[in-house]
Tab-separated table of C-alpha atoms and ligand atoms in Angstrom:
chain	number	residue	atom	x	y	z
A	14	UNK	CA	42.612	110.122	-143.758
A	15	UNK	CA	38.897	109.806	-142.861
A	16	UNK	CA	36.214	109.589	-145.780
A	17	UNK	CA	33.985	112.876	-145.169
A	18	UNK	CA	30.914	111.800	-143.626
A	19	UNK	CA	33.399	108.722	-141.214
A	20	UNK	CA	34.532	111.499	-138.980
A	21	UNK	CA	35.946	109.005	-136.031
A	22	UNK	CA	34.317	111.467	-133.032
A	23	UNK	CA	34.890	110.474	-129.350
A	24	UNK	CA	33.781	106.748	-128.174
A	25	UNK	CA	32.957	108.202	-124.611
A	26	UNK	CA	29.793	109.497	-123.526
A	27	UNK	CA	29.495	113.213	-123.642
A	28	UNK	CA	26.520	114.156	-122.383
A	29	UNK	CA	24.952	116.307	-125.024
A	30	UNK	CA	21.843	114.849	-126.962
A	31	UNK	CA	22.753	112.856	-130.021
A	32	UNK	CA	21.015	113.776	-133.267
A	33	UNK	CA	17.735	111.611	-133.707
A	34	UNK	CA	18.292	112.203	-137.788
A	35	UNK	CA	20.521	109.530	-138.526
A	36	UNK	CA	17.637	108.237	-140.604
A	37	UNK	CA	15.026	109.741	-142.071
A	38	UNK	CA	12.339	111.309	-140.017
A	39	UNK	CA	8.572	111.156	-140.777
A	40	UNK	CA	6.647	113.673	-141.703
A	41	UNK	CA	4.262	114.199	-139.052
A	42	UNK	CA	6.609	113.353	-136.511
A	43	UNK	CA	8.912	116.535	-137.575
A	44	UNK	CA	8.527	119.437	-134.766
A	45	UNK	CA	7.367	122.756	-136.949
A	46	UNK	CA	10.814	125.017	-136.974
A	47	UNK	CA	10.869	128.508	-136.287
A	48	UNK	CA	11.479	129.737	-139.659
A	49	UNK	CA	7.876	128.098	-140.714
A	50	UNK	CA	6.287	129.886	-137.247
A	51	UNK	CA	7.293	127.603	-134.958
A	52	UNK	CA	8.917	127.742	-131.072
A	53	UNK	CA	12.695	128.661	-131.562
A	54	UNK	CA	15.240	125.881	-129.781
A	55	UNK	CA	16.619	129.497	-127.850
A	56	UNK	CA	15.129	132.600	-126.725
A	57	UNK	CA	17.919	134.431	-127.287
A	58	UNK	CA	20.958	134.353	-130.038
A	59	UNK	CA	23.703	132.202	-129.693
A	60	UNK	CA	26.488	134.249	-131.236
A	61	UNK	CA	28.739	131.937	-133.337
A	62	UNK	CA	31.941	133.227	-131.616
A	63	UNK	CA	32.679	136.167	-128.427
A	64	UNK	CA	35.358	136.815	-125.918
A	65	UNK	CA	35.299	135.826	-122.262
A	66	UNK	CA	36.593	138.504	-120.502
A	67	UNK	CA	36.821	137.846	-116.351
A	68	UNK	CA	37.578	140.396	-113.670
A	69	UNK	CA	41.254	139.681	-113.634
A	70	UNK	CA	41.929	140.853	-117.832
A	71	UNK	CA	39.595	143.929	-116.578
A	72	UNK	CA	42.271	144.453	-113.631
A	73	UNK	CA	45.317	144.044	-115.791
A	74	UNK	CA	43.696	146.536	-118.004
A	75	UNK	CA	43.141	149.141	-115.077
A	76	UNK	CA	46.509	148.862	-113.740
A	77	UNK	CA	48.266	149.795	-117.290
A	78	UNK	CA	45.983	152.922	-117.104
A	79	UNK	CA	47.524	153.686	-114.102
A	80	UNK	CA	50.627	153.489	-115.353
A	81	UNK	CA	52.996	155.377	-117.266
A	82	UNK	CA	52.648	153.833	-120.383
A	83	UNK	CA	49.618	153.292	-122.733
A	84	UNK	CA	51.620	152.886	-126.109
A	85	UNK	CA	54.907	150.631	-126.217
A	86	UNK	CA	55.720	150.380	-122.720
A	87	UNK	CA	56.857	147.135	-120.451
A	88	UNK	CA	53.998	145.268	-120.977
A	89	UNK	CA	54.390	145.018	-125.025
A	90	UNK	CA	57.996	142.841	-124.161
A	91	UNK	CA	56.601	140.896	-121.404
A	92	UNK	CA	53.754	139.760	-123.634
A	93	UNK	CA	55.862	138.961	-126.351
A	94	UNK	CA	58.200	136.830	-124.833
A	95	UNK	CA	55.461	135.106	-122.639
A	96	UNK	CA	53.466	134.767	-126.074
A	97	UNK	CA	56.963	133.451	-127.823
A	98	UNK	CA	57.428	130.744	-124.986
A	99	UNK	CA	54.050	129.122	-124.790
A	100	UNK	CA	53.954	128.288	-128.895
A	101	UNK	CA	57.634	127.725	-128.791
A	102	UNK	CA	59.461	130.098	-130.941
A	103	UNK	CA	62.441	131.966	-130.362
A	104	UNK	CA	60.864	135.216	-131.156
A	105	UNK	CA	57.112	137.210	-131.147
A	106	UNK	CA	56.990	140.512	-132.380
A	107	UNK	CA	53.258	142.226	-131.738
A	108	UNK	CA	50.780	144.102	-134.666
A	109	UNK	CA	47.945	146.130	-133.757
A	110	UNK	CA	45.981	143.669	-135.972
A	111	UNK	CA	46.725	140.254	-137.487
A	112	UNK	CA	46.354	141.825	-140.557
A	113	UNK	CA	48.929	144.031	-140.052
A	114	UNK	CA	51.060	140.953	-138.923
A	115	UNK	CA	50.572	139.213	-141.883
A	116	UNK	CA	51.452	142.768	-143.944
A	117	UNK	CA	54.695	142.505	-141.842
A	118	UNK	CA	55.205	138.956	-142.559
A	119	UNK	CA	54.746	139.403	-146.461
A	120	UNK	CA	57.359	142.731	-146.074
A	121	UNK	CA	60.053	140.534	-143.728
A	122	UNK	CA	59.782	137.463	-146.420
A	123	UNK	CA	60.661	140.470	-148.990
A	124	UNK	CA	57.834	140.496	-151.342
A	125	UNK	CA	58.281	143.249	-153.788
A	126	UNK	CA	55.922	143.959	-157.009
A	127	UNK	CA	56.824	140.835	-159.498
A	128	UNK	CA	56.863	138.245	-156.782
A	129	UNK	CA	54.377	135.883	-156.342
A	130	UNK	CA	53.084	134.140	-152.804
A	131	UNK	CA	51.407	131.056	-152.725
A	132	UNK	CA	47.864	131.009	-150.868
A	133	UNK	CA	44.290	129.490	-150.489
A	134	UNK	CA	41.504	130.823	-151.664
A	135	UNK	CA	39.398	129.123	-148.329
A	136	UNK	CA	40.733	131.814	-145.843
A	137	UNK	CA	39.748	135.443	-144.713
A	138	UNK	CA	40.619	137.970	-147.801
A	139	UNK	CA	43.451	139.567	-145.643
A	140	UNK	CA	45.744	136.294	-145.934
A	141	UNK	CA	45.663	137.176	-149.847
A	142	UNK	CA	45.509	141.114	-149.345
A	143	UNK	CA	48.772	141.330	-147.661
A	144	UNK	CA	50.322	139.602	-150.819
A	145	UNK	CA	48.961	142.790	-152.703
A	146	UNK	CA	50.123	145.113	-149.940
A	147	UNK	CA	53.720	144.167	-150.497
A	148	UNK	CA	52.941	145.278	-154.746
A	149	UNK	CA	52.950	141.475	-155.076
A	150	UNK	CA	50.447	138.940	-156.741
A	151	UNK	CA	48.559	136.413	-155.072
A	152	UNK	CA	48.020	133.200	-156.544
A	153	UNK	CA	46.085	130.551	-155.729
A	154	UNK	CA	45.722	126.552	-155.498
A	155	UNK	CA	43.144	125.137	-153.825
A	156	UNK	CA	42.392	122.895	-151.256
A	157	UNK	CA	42.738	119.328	-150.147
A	158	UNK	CA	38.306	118.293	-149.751
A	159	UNK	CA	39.152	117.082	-146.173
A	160	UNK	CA	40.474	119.930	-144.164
A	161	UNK	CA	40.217	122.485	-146.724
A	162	UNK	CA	44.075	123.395	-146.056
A	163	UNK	CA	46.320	124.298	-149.062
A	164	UNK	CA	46.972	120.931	-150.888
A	165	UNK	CA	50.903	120.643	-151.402
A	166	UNK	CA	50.755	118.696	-154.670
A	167	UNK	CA	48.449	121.698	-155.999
A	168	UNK	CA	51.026	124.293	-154.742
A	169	UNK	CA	53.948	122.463	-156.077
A	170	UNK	CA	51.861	122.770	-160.131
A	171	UNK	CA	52.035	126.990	-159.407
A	172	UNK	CA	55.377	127.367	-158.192
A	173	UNK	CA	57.166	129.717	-160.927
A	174	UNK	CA	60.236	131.369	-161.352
A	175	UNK	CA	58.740	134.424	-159.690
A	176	UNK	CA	57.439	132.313	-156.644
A	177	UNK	CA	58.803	133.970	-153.363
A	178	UNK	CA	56.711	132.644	-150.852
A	179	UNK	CA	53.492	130.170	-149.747
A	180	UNK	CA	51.050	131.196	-146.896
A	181	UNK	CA	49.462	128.480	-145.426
A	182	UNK	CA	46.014	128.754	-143.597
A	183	UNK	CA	45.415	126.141	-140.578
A	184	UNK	CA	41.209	126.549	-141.442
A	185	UNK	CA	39.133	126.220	-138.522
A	186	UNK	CA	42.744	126.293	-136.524
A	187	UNK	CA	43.068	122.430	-137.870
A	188	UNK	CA	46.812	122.883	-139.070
A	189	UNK	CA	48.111	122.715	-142.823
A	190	UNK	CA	49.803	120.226	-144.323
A	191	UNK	CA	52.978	121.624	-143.126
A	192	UNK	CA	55.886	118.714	-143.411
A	193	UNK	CA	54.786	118.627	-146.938
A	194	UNK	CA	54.543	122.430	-147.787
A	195	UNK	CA	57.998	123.320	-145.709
A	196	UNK	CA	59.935	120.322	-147.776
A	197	UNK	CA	58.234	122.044	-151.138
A	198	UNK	CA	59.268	125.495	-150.341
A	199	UNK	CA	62.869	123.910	-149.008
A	200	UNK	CA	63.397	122.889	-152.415
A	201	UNK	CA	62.536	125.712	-154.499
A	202	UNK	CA	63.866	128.617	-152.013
A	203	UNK	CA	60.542	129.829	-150.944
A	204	UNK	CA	59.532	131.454	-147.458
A	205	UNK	CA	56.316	129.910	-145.423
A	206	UNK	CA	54.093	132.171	-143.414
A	207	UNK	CA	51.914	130.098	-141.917
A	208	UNK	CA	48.448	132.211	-141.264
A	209	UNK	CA	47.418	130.751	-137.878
A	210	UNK	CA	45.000	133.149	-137.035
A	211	UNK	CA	42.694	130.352	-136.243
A	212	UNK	CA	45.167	128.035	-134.774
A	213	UNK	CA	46.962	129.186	-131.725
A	214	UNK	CA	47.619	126.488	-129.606
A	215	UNK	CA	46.952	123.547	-132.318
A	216	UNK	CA	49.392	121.343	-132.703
A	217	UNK	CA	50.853	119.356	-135.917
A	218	UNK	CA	53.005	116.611	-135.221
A	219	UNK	CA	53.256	117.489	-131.641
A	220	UNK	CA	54.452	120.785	-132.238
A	221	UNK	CA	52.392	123.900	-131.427
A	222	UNK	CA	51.897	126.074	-134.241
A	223	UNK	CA	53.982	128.936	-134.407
A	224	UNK	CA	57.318	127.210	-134.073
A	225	UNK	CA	57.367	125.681	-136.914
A	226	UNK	CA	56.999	127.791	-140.515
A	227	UNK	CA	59.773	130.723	-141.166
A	228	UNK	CA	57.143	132.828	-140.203
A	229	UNK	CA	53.899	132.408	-138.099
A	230	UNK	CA	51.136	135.204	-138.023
A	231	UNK	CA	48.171	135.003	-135.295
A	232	UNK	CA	45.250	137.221	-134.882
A	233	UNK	CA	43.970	138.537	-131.435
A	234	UNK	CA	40.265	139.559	-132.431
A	235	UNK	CA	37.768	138.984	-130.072
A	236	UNK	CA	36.333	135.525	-131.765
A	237	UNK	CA	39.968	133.986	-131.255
A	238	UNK	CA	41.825	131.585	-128.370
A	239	UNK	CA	43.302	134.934	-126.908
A	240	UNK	CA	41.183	138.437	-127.239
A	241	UNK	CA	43.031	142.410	-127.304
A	242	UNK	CA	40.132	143.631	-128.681
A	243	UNK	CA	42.020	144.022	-132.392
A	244	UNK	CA	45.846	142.425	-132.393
A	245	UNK	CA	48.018	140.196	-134.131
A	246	UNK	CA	51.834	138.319	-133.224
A	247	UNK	CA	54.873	136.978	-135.800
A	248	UNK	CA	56.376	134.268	-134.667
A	249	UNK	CA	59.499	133.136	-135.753
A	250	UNK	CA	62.832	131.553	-135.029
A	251	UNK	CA	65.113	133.920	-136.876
A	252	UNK	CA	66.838	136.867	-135.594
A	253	UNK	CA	67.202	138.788	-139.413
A	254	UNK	CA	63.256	138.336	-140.084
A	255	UNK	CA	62.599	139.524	-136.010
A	256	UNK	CA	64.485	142.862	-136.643
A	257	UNK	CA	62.646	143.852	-139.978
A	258	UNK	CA	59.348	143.174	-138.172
A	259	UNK	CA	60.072	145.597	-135.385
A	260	UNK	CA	60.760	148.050	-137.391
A	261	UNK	CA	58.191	147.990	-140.017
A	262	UNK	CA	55.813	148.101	-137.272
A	263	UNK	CA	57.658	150.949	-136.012
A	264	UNK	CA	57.649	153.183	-138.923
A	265	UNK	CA	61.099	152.002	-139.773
A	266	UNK	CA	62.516	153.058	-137.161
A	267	UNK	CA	65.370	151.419	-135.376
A	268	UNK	CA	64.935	151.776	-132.039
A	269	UNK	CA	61.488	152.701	-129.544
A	270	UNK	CA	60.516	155.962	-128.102
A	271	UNK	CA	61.034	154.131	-124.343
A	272	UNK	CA	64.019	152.923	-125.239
A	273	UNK	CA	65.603	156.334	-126.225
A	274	UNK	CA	63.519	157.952	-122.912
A	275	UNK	CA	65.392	155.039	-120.903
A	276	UNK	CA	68.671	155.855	-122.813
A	277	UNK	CA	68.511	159.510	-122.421
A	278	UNK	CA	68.841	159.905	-126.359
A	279	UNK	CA	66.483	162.377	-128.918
A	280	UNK	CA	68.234	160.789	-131.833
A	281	UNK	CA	66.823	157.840	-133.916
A	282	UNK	CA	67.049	157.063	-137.632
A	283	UNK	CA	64.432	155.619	-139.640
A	284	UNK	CA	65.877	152.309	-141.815
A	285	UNK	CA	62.891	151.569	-143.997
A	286	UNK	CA	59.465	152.496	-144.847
A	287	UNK	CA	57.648	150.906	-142.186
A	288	UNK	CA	54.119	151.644	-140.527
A	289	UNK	CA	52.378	152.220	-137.328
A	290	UNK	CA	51.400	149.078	-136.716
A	291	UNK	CA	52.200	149.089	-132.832
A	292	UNK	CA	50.298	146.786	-130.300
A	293	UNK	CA	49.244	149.146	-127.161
A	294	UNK	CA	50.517	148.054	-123.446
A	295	UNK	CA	46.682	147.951	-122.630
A	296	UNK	CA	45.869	145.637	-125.355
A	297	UNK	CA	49.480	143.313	-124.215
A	298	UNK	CA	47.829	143.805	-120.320
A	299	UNK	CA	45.261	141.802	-121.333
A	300	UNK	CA	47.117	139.574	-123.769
A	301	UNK	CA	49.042	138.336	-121.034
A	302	UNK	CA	46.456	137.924	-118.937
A	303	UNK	CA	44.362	136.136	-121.505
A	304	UNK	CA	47.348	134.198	-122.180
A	305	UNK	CA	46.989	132.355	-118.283
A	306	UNK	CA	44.083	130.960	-119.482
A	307	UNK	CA	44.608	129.917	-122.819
A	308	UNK	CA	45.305	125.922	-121.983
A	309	UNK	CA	41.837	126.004	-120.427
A	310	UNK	CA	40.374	127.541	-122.905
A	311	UNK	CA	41.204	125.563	-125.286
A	312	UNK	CA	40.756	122.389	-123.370
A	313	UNK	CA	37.113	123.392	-123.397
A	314	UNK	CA	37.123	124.533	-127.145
A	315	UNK	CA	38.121	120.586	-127.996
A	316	UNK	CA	35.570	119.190	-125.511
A	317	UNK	CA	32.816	121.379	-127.388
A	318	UNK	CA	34.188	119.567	-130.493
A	319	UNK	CA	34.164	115.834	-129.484
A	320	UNK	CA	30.060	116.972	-127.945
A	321	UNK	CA	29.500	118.045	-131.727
A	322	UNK	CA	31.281	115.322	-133.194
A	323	UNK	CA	29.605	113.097	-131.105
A	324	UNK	CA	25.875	114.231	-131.728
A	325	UNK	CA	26.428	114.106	-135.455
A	326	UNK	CA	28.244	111.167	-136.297
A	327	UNK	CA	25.345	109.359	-137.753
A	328	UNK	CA	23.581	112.298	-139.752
A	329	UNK	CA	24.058	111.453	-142.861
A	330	UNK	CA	23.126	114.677	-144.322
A	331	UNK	CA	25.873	116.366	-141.537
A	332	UNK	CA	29.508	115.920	-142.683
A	333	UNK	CA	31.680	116.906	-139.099
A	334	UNK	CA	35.406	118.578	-139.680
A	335	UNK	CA	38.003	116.242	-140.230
A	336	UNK	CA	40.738	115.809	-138.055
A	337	UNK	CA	43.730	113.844	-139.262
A	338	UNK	CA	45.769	111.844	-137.208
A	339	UNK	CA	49.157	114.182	-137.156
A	340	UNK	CA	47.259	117.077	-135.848
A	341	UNK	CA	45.169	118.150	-132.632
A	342	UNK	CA	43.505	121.224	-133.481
A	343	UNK	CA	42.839	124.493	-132.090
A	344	UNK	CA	39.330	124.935	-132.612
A	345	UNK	CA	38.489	128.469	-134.041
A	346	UNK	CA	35.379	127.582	-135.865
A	347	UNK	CA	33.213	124.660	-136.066
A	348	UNK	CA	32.237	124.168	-139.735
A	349	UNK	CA	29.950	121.491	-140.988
A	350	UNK	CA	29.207	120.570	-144.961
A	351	UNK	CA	26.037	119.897	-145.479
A	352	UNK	CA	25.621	116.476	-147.614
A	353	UNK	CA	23.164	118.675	-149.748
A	354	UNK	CA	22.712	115.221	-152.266
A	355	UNK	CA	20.501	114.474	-149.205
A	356	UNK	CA	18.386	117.736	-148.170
A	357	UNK	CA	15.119	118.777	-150.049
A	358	UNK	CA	16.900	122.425	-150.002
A	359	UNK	CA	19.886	124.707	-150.042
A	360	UNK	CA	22.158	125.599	-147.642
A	361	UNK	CA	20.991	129.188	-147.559
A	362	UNK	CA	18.064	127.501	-146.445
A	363	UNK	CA	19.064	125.982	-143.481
A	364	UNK	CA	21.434	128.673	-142.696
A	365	UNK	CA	17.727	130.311	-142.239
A	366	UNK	CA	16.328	128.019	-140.127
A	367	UNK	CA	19.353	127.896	-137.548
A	368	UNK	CA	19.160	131.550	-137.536
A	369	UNK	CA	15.412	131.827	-136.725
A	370	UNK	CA	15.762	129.090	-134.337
A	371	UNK	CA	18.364	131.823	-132.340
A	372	UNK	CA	21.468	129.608	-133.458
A	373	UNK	CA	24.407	132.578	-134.745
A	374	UNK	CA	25.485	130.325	-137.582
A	375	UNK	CA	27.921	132.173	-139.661
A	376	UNK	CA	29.589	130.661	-143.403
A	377	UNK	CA	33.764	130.493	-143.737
A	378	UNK	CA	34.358	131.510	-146.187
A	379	UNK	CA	33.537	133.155	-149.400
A	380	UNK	CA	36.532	131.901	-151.617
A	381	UNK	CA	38.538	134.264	-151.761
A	382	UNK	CA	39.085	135.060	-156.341
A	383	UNK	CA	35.387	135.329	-156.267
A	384	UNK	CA	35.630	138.442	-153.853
A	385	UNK	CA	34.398	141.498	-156.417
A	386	UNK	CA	38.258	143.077	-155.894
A	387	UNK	CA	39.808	139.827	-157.453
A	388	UNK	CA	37.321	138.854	-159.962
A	389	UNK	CA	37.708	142.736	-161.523
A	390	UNK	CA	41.545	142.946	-160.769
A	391	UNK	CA	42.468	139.589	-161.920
A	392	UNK	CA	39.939	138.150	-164.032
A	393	UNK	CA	38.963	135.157	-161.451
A	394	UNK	CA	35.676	133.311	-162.066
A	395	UNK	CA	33.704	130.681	-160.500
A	396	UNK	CA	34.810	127.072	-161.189
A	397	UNK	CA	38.841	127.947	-160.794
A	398	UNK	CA	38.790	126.172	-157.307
A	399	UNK	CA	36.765	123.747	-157.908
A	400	UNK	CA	37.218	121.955	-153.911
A	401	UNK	CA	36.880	125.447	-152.185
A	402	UNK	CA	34.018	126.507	-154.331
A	403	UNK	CA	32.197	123.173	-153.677
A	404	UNK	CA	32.649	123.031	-150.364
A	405	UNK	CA	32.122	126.949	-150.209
A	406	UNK	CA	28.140	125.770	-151.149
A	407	UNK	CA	27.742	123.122	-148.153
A	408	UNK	CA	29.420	124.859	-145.214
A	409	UNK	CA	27.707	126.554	-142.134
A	410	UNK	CA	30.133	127.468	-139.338
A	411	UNK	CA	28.461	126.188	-135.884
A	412	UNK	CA	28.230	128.310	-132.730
A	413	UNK	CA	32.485	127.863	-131.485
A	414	UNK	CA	34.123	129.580	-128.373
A	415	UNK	CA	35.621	128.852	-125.150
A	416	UNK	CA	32.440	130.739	-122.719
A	417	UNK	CA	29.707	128.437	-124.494
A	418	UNK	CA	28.066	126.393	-121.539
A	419	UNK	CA	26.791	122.542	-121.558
A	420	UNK	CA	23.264	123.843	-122.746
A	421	UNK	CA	24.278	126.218	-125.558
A	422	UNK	CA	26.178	123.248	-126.961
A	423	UNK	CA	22.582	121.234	-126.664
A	424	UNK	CA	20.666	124.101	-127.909
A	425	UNK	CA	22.841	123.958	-131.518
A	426	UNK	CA	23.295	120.120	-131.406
A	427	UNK	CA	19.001	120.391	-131.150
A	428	UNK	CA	18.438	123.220	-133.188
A	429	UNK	CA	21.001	121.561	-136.232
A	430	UNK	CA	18.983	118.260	-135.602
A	431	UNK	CA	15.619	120.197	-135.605
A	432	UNK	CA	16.548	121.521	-139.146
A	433	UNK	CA	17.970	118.660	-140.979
A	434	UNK	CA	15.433	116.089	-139.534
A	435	UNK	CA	12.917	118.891	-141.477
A	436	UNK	CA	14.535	118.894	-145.241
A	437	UNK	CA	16.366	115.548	-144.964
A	438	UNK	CA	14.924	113.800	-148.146
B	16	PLP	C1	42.608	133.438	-141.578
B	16	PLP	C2	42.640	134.852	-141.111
B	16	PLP	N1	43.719	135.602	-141.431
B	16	PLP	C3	43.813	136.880	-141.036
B	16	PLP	C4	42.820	137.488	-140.306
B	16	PLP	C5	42.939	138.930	-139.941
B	16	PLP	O1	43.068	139.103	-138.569
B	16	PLP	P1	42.639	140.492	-137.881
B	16	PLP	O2	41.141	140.536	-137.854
B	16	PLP	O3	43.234	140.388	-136.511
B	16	PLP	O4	43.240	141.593	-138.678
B	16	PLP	C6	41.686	136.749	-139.944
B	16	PLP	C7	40.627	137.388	-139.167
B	16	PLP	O5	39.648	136.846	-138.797
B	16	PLP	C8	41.596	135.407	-140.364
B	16	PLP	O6	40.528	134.656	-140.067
């Protein structure tokens, strides 16, 4: 493991202006930024995350409206296994929303009022949320202060007797610790659903998320790898947890309206108390066609990394992701701590500046106790999580998708460099 501010970056030459602010720039040498009335780095905003969408998604889209089907029709299956064979799994079972994957997740793993689930409070409320759907409670353990993933030896201190499962989040799509959280919950009995929403096509240990955890929930909104406009997948490898997911997305219903059309049949019975949670053939249209193009995609997602990496090794008031050795990551979001011991102000500050100089810098994530809805329900306060909260206070989440060209990625490394050179102390 890397110290924070050592992250190892690429050796090659990438093209894209390093940052100047290694060391302390003088006074009157630093340019006026745009927040103080000075010439933005952009005319225009850089949005910190949008879809690419090319003429052939927009033809798979027209052809399904052509078709027969809009709702649950070939395309939904076709997706689903195409989806389940490029991560690896036996099994992918589509949501209209990764939120409403994760609620299926958290109903397939069986949690029922009582239980308690295992999360991080560095994640997207809905990871925690679909704890509460289930009548279950949430609890949290916080974070390991390199990757900001779920630290296993902080897990293993809130397992309980009433400890059903953990729900690892792969931040920034680097991957959890998962070895070390899979042996835990082994040995005490507990499920894993691993929230990959940022992480499809990251890999731990060679393996691609999504074939590795019990169960393996991805999210298909616009910022992601893969857009449907809203969406969401399971993965898994087992046949018992595949079943319960199609039907609870399915109003609990055991088989599909095409299937009984195909069949001839009126009759079906509902199982369980499940939801409409379908996925639309338009929105698996252009999953699979999105899906063609997700190894470039990503390819250019990690070359956008090592460019940042690269420009910022040396800043010391700039602390770059980490990136341990076990894992190549996916790429989601770009987040950088600010090494605030060494700016004359805060990070709201410079979250300012970047914004006025056109840079769409965004902050992942509010932890999620200190949300209103958990504070009143559950009596969280500040100081709980003491990693996630600190590092809560440094990051900014850098400009991060697939469609960003060679001079966007120069306008942020400039912009970034622009700012810190003007409150590095
Ligand atoms: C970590 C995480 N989990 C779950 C979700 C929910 O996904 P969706 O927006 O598809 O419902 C998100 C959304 O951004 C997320 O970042």
């Amino acid at each position: 493991m890397l110290p924070l501010n050592q992250n190892p970056g690429p050796e090659r030459e990438t093209g894209t202006p390093a940052c100047t602010s290694a060391m302390p720039v003088l006074p009157m040498t630093r340019e006026v930024l745009a927040i103080d009335g000075g010439t933005p780095v952009r005319k225009t905003l850089l949005p910190y995350g949008r879809q690419s969408i090319g003429e052939e998604d927009i033809q798979a889209v027209v052809n399904v409206l052509r078709s027969d089907w809009l709702t649950t029709g070939p395309k939904v299956a076709e997706f689903e296994e195409a989806f389940a064979a490029w991560v690896g799994a036996k099994y992918a079972v589509s949501f209209s929303s990764g939120t409403a994957a994760l609620h299926g997740a958290a109903f397939a793993a069986g949690l029922k009022p009582g239980d308690e689930a295992i999360t991080t409070p560095m994640t997207f409320a809905a990871t925690a949320n679909c704890v509460l759907y289930q009548g279950a409670i949430p609890i949290f353990a916080d974070v390991s202060p390199d990757t900001l993933n779920l630290d296993p030896g902080l897990v293993a201190a809130r397992i309980t007797a009433r400890t059903r499962a953990v729900l690892p989040v792969d931040y920034a799509g680097h991957p959890a610790d998962l070895n070390a959280i899979q042996e835990l919950a082994a040995s005490h009995g507990l499920i894993v659903i691993e929230d990959a929403s940022h992480a499809l096509g990251a890999e731990y240990r060679r393996r691609r998320a999504g074939s590795i955890a019990d169960m393996t929930v991805f999210s298909f909104h616009p910022v992601k790898h893969l857009a449907t406009g809203e969406g969401g997948m399971v993965t898994t490898n087992r046949a018992d947890f595949t079943d319960m997911l199609r039907r609870f997305r399915n109003h609990g219903i055991s088989s599909d309206a095409r299937q009984r059309q195909t069949d001839g049949q009126w009759h079906y019975e509902m199982v369980l108390l499940g939801f409409n949670y379908r996925l639309t053939d338009v929105a698996c249209a252009l999953g699979l066609s999105q899906l063609k193009k997700l190894e470039k995609n990503l390819s250019r997602r990690r070359e956008i990394a090592a460019r940042y990496a690269a420009a910022f090794r040396n800043v010391v008031a700039v602390m770059p992701p980490v990136v341990r050795a076990d894992v190549n990551p996916a790429w989601h979001l770009y987040p950088i701590r600010l090494n605030l011991e060494r700016l004359s102000v805060d990070r709201g500050r410079i979250f300012r500046a970047l914004r006025a100089e056109n840079i769409g810098v965004n902050v992942h994530y509010i932890p999620v106790h200190l949300h209103p809805y958990y504070r009143d329900r559950f009596g969280h306060r500040a100081g709980e999580y003491p990693v996630a909260e600190d590092a809560y206070g440094r990051l900014i989440s850098l400009p991060m998708f697939h469609g960003m060209t060679d001079d966007d990625v120069g306008d942020v490394v400039r912009a970034v460099c622009k700012v810190i050179d003007g409150y590095t102390l």
